[in-house]
Tab-separated table of C-alpha atoms and ligand atoms in Angstrom:
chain	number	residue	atom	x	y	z
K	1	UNK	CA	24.513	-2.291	-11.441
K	2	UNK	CA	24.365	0.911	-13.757
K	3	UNK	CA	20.805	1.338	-15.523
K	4	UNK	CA	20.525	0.719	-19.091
K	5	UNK	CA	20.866	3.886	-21.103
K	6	UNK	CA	17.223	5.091	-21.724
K	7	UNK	CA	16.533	4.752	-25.794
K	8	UNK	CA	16.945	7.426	-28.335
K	9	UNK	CA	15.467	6.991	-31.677
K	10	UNK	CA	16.242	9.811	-33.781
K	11	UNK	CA	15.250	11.025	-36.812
K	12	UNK	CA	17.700	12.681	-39.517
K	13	UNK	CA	16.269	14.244	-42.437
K	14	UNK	CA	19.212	15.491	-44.040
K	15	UNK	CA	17.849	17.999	-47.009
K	16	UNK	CA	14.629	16.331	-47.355
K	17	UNK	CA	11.534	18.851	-46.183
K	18	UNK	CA	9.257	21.251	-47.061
K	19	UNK	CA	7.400	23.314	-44.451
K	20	UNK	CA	3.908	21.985	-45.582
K	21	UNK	CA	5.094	18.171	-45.867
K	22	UNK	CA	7.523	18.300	-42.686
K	23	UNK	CA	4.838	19.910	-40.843
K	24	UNK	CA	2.377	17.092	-41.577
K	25	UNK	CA	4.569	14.596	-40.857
K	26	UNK	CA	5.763	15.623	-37.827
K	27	UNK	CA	1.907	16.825	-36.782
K	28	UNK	CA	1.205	12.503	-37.073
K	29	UNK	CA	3.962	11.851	-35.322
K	30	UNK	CA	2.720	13.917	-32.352
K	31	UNK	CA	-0.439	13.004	-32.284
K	32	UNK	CA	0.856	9.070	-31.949
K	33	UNK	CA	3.109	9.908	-29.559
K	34	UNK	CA	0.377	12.002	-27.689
K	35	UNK	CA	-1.010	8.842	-27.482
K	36	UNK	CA	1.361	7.113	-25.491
K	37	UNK	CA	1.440	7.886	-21.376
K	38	UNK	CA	4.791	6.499	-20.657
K	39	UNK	CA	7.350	6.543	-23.475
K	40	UNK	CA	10.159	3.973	-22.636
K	41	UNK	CA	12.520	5.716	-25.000
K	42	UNK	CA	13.441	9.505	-26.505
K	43	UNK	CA	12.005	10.377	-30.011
K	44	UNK	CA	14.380	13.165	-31.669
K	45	UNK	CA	13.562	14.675	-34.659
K	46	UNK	CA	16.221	16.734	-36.927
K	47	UNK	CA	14.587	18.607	-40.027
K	48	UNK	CA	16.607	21.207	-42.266
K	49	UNK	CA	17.366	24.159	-40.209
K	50	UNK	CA	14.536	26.169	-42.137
K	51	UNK	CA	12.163	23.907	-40.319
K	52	UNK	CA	13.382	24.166	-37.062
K	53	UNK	CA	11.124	26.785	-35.577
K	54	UNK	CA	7.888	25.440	-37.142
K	55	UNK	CA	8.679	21.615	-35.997
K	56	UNK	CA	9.324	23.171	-32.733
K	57	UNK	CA	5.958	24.687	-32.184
K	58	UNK	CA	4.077	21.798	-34.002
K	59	UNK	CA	5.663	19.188	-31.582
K	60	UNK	CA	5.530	21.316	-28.278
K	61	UNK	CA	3.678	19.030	-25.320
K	62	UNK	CA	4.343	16.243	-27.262
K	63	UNK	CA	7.885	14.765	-25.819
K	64	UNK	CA	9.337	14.914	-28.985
K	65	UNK	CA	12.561	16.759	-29.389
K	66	UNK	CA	14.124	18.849	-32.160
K	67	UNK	CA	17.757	18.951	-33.042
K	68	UNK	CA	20.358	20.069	-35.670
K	69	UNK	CA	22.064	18.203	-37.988
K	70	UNK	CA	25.356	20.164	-37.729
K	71	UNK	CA	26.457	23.209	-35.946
K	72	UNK	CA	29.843	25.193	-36.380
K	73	UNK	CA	33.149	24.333	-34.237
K	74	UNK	CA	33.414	28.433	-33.272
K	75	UNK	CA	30.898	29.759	-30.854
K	76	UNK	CA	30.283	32.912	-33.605
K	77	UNK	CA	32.096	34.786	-35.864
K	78	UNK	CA	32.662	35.079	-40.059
K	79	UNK	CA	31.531	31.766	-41.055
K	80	UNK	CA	28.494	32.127	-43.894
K	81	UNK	CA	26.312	29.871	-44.003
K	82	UNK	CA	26.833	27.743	-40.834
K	83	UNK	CA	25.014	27.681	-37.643
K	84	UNK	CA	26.222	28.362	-34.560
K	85	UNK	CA	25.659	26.050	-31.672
K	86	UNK	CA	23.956	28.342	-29.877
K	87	UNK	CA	21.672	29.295	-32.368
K	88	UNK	CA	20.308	25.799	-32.270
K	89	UNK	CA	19.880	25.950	-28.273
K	90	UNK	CA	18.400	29.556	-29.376
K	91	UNK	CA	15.883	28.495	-31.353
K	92	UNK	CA	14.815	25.168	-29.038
K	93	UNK	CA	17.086	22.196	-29.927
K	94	UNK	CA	17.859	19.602	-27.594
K	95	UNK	CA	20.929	17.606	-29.661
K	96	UNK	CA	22.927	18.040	-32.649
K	97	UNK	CA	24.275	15.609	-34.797
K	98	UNK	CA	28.363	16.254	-35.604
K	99	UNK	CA	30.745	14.453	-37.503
K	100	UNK	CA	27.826	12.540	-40.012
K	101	UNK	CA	29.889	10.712	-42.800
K	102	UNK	CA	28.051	12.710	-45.364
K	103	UNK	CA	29.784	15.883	-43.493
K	104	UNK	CA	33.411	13.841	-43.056
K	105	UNK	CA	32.770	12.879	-47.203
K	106	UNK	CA	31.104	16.551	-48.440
K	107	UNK	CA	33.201	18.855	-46.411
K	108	UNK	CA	36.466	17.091	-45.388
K	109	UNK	CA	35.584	17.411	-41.512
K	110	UNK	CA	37.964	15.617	-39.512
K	111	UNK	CA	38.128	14.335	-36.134
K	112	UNK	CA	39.798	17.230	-34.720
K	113	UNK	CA	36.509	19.232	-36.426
K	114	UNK	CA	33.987	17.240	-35.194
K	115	UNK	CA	35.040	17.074	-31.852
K	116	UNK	CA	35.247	21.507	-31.917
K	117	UNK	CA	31.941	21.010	-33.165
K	118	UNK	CA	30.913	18.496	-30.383
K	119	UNK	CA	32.471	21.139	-27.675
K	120	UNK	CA	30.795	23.199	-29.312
K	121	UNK	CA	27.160	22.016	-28.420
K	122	UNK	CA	28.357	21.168	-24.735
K	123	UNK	CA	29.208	25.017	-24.240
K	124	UNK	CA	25.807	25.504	-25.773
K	125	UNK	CA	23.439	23.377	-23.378
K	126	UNK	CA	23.268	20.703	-26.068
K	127	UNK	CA	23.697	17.017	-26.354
K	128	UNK	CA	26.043	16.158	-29.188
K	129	UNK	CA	25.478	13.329	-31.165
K	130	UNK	CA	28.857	12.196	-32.344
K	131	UNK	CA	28.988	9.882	-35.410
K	132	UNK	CA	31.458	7.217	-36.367
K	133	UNK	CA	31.425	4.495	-39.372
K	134	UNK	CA	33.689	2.682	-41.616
K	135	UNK	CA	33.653	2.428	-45.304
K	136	UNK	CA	32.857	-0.815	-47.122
K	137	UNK	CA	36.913	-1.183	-47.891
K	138	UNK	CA	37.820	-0.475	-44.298
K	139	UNK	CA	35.488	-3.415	-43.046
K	140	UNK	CA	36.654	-5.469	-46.041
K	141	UNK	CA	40.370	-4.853	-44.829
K	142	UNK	CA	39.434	-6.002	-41.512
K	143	UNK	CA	39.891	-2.048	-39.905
K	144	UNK	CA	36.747	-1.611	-38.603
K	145	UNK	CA	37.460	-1.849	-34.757
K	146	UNK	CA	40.761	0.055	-35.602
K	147	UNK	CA	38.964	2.474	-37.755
K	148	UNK	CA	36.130	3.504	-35.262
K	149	UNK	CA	38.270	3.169	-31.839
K	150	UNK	CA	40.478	5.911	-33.444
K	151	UNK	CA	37.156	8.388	-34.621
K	152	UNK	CA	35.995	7.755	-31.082
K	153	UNK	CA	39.669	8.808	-29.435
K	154	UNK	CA	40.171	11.756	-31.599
K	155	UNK	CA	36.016	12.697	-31.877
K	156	UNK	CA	35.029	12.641	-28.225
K	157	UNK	CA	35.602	16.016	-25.728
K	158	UNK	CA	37.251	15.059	-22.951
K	159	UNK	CA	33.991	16.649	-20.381
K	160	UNK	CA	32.093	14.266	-22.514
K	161	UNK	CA	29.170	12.939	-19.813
K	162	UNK	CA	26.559	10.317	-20.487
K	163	UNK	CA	24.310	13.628	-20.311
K	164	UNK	CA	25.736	15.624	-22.972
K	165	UNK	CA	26.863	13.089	-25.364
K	166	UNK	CA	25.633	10.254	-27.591
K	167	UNK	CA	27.451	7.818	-29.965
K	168	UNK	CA	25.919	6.869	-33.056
K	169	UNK	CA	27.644	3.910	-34.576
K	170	UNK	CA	26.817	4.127	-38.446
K	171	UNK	CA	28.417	2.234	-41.238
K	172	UNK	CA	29.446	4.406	-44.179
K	173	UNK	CA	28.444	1.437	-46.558
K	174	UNK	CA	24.762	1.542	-44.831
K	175	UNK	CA	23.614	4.267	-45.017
K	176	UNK	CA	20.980	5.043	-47.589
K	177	UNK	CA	21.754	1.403	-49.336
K	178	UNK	CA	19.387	-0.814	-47.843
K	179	UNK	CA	22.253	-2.722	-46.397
K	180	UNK	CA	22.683	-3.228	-42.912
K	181	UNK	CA	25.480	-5.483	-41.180
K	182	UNK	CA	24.964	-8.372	-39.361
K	183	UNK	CA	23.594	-8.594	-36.107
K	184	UNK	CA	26.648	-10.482	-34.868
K	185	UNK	CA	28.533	-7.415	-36.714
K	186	UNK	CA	26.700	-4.621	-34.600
K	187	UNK	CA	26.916	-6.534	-31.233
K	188	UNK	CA	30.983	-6.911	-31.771
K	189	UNK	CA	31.138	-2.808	-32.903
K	190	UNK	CA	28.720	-2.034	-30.290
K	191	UNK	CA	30.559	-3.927	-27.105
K	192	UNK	CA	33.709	-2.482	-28.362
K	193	UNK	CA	32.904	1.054	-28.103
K	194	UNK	CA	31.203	-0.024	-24.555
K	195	UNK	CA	34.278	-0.830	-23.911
K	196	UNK	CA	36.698	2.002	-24.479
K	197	UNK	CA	33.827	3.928	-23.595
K	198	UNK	CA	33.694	2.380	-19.902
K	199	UNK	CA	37.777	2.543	-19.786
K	200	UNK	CA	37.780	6.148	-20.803
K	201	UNK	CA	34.969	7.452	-18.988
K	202	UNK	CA	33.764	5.190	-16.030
K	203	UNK	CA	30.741	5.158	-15.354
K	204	UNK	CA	29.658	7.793	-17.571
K	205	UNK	CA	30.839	5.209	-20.463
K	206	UNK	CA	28.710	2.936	-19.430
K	207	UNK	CA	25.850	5.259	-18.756
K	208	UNK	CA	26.002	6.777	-22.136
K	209	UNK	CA	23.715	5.581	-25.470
K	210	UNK	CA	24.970	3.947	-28.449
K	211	UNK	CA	23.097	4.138	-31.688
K	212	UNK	CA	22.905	2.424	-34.729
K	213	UNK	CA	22.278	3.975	-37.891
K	214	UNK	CA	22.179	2.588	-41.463
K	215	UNK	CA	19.056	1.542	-43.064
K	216	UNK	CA	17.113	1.168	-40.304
K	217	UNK	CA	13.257	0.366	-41.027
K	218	UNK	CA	10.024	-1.070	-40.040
K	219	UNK	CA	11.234	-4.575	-41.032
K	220	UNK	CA	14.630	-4.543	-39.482
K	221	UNK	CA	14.247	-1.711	-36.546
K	222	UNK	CA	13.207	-4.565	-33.424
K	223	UNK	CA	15.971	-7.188	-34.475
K	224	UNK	CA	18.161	-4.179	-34.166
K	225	UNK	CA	17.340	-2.788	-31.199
K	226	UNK	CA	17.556	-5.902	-29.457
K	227	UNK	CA	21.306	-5.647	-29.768
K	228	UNK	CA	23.436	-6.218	-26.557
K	229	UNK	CA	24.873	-2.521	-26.058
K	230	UNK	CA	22.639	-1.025	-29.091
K	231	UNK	CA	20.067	1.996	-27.564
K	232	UNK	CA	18.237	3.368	-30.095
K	233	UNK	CA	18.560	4.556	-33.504
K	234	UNK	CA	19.437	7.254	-36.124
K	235	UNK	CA	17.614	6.439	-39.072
K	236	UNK	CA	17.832	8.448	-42.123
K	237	UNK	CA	15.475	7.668	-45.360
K	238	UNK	CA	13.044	6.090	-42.840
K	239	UNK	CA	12.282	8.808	-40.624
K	240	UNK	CA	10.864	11.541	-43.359
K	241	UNK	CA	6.817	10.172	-43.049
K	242	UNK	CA	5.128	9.247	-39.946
K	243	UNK	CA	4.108	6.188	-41.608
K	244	UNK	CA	7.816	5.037	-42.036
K	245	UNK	CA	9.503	6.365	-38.460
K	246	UNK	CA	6.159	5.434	-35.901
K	247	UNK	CA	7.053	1.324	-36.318
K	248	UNK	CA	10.626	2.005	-35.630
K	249	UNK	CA	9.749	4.206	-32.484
K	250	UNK	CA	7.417	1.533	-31.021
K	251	UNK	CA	9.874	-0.823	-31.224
K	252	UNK	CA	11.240	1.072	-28.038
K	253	UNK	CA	8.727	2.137	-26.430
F	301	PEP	C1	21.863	8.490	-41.690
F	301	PEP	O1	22.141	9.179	-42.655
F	301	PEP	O2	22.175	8.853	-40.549
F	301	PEP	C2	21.147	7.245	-41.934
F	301	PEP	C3	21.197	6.353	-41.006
F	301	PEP	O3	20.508	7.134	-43.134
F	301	PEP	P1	19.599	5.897	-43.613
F	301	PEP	O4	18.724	5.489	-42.440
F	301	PEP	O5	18.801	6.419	-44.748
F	301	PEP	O6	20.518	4.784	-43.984
């Protein structure tokens, strides 16, 4: 029987953070996790890119991970203002985060985009974290399977490995609301991207971690995680203090 995927509980602070606050933060966060002699999961932090390099050296011995929140579908080239996926590996990233629905919603990226962007980070050393969610009036319609299977066809590289890749499974209408589905509603979403997952990729599909994001806190994070098929979390508003993200990462460790 395949191991269960190993947890990830990832931190995306969007463009929240600066360097005196984001340093402090993460400096706590260390120090707990300095703490602890076995971790049972993966803590991944993503700041603004202007924090990168200072995260990175505050967190260094500590386990904890630093990754981008985007990167650019071209390995270089005239494109102002992005980062390159390389740079990110460059500068000490382990992961990026592509296809976020505040990226599909801001900037029109589409699946085609996001999986560039996820080849991307493979050709780069890094592990893409590829994002998928519907909107409140796709679950209303009753598309959400339909909605998702399709962002995970068209999204997903085809040398995606349970190494180099990472679903995250968030709800459009979650995010940043304070709404979260139901269990019973993450469980169904979850096992059904197991399952194309497992068709598509063999054993790599069922080696590979599934996240949930959407609201994710302190009060919600171990009723969550205890999902059939959910392993581990990208959490948004809740992982910008120490204070906020530490209950959600002992949940899996
Ligand atoms: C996110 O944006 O990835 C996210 C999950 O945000 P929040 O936790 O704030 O809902």
């Amino acid at each position: 029987m395949a191991a269960t995927p190993r947890p990830l509980i990832a931190g995306n602070w969007k463009m929240n953070g600066l360097k005196s606050a984001g340093l402090r933060e993460v400096k706590k966060l260390a120090t707990r996790m300095d703490k602890v002699s076995k971790p049972g999961c993966d803590v991944l932090i993503c700041p603004p890119a202007t924090l990168l390099a200072p995260l990175r050296d505050a967190v260094k011995g500590s386990g904890i991970a630093i990754g981008g929140q985007d990167c650019h579908g071209n390995a270089a080239g005239a494109h102002t203002g992005d980062i390159a996926a390389a740079m990110l590996k460059d500068i000490g990233c382990g992961y990026v985060i592509v296809g976020h629905s505040e990226r599909r919603a801001d900037y029109g990226e589409n699946d085609r985009m996001v999986r560039a962007k996820a080849v991307a980070a493979h050709g780069a050393g890094l592990r893409a974290i590829i994002c998928v969610g519907e909107t409140a009036a796709e679950r209303k319609n009753g598309e959400t399977l339909k909605i998702i299977g399709k962002q995970l066809t068209d999204s997903l590289p085809k040398n995606s490995t349970a190494k180099n890749t990472i679903i995250a499974y968030e709800p459009v209408w979650a995010i940043g609301t304070g709404l979260t589905p139901t269990v019973d509603d993450v469980k169904e979403v979850h096992a059904y991207l197991r399952s194309r997952l497992r068709r598509r990729l063999k054993a790599d599909g069922v080696a590979m971690r599934l996240l949930y994001g959407g609201s994710v806190k302190g009060s919600n994070a171990a009723e969550l995680m205890a999902v059939d098929n959910v392993n581990g979390a990208l959490v948004g508003g809740a992982s910008l203090t120490a204070a906020d993200f530490w209950p959600i990462v002992e949940t899996c460790l």
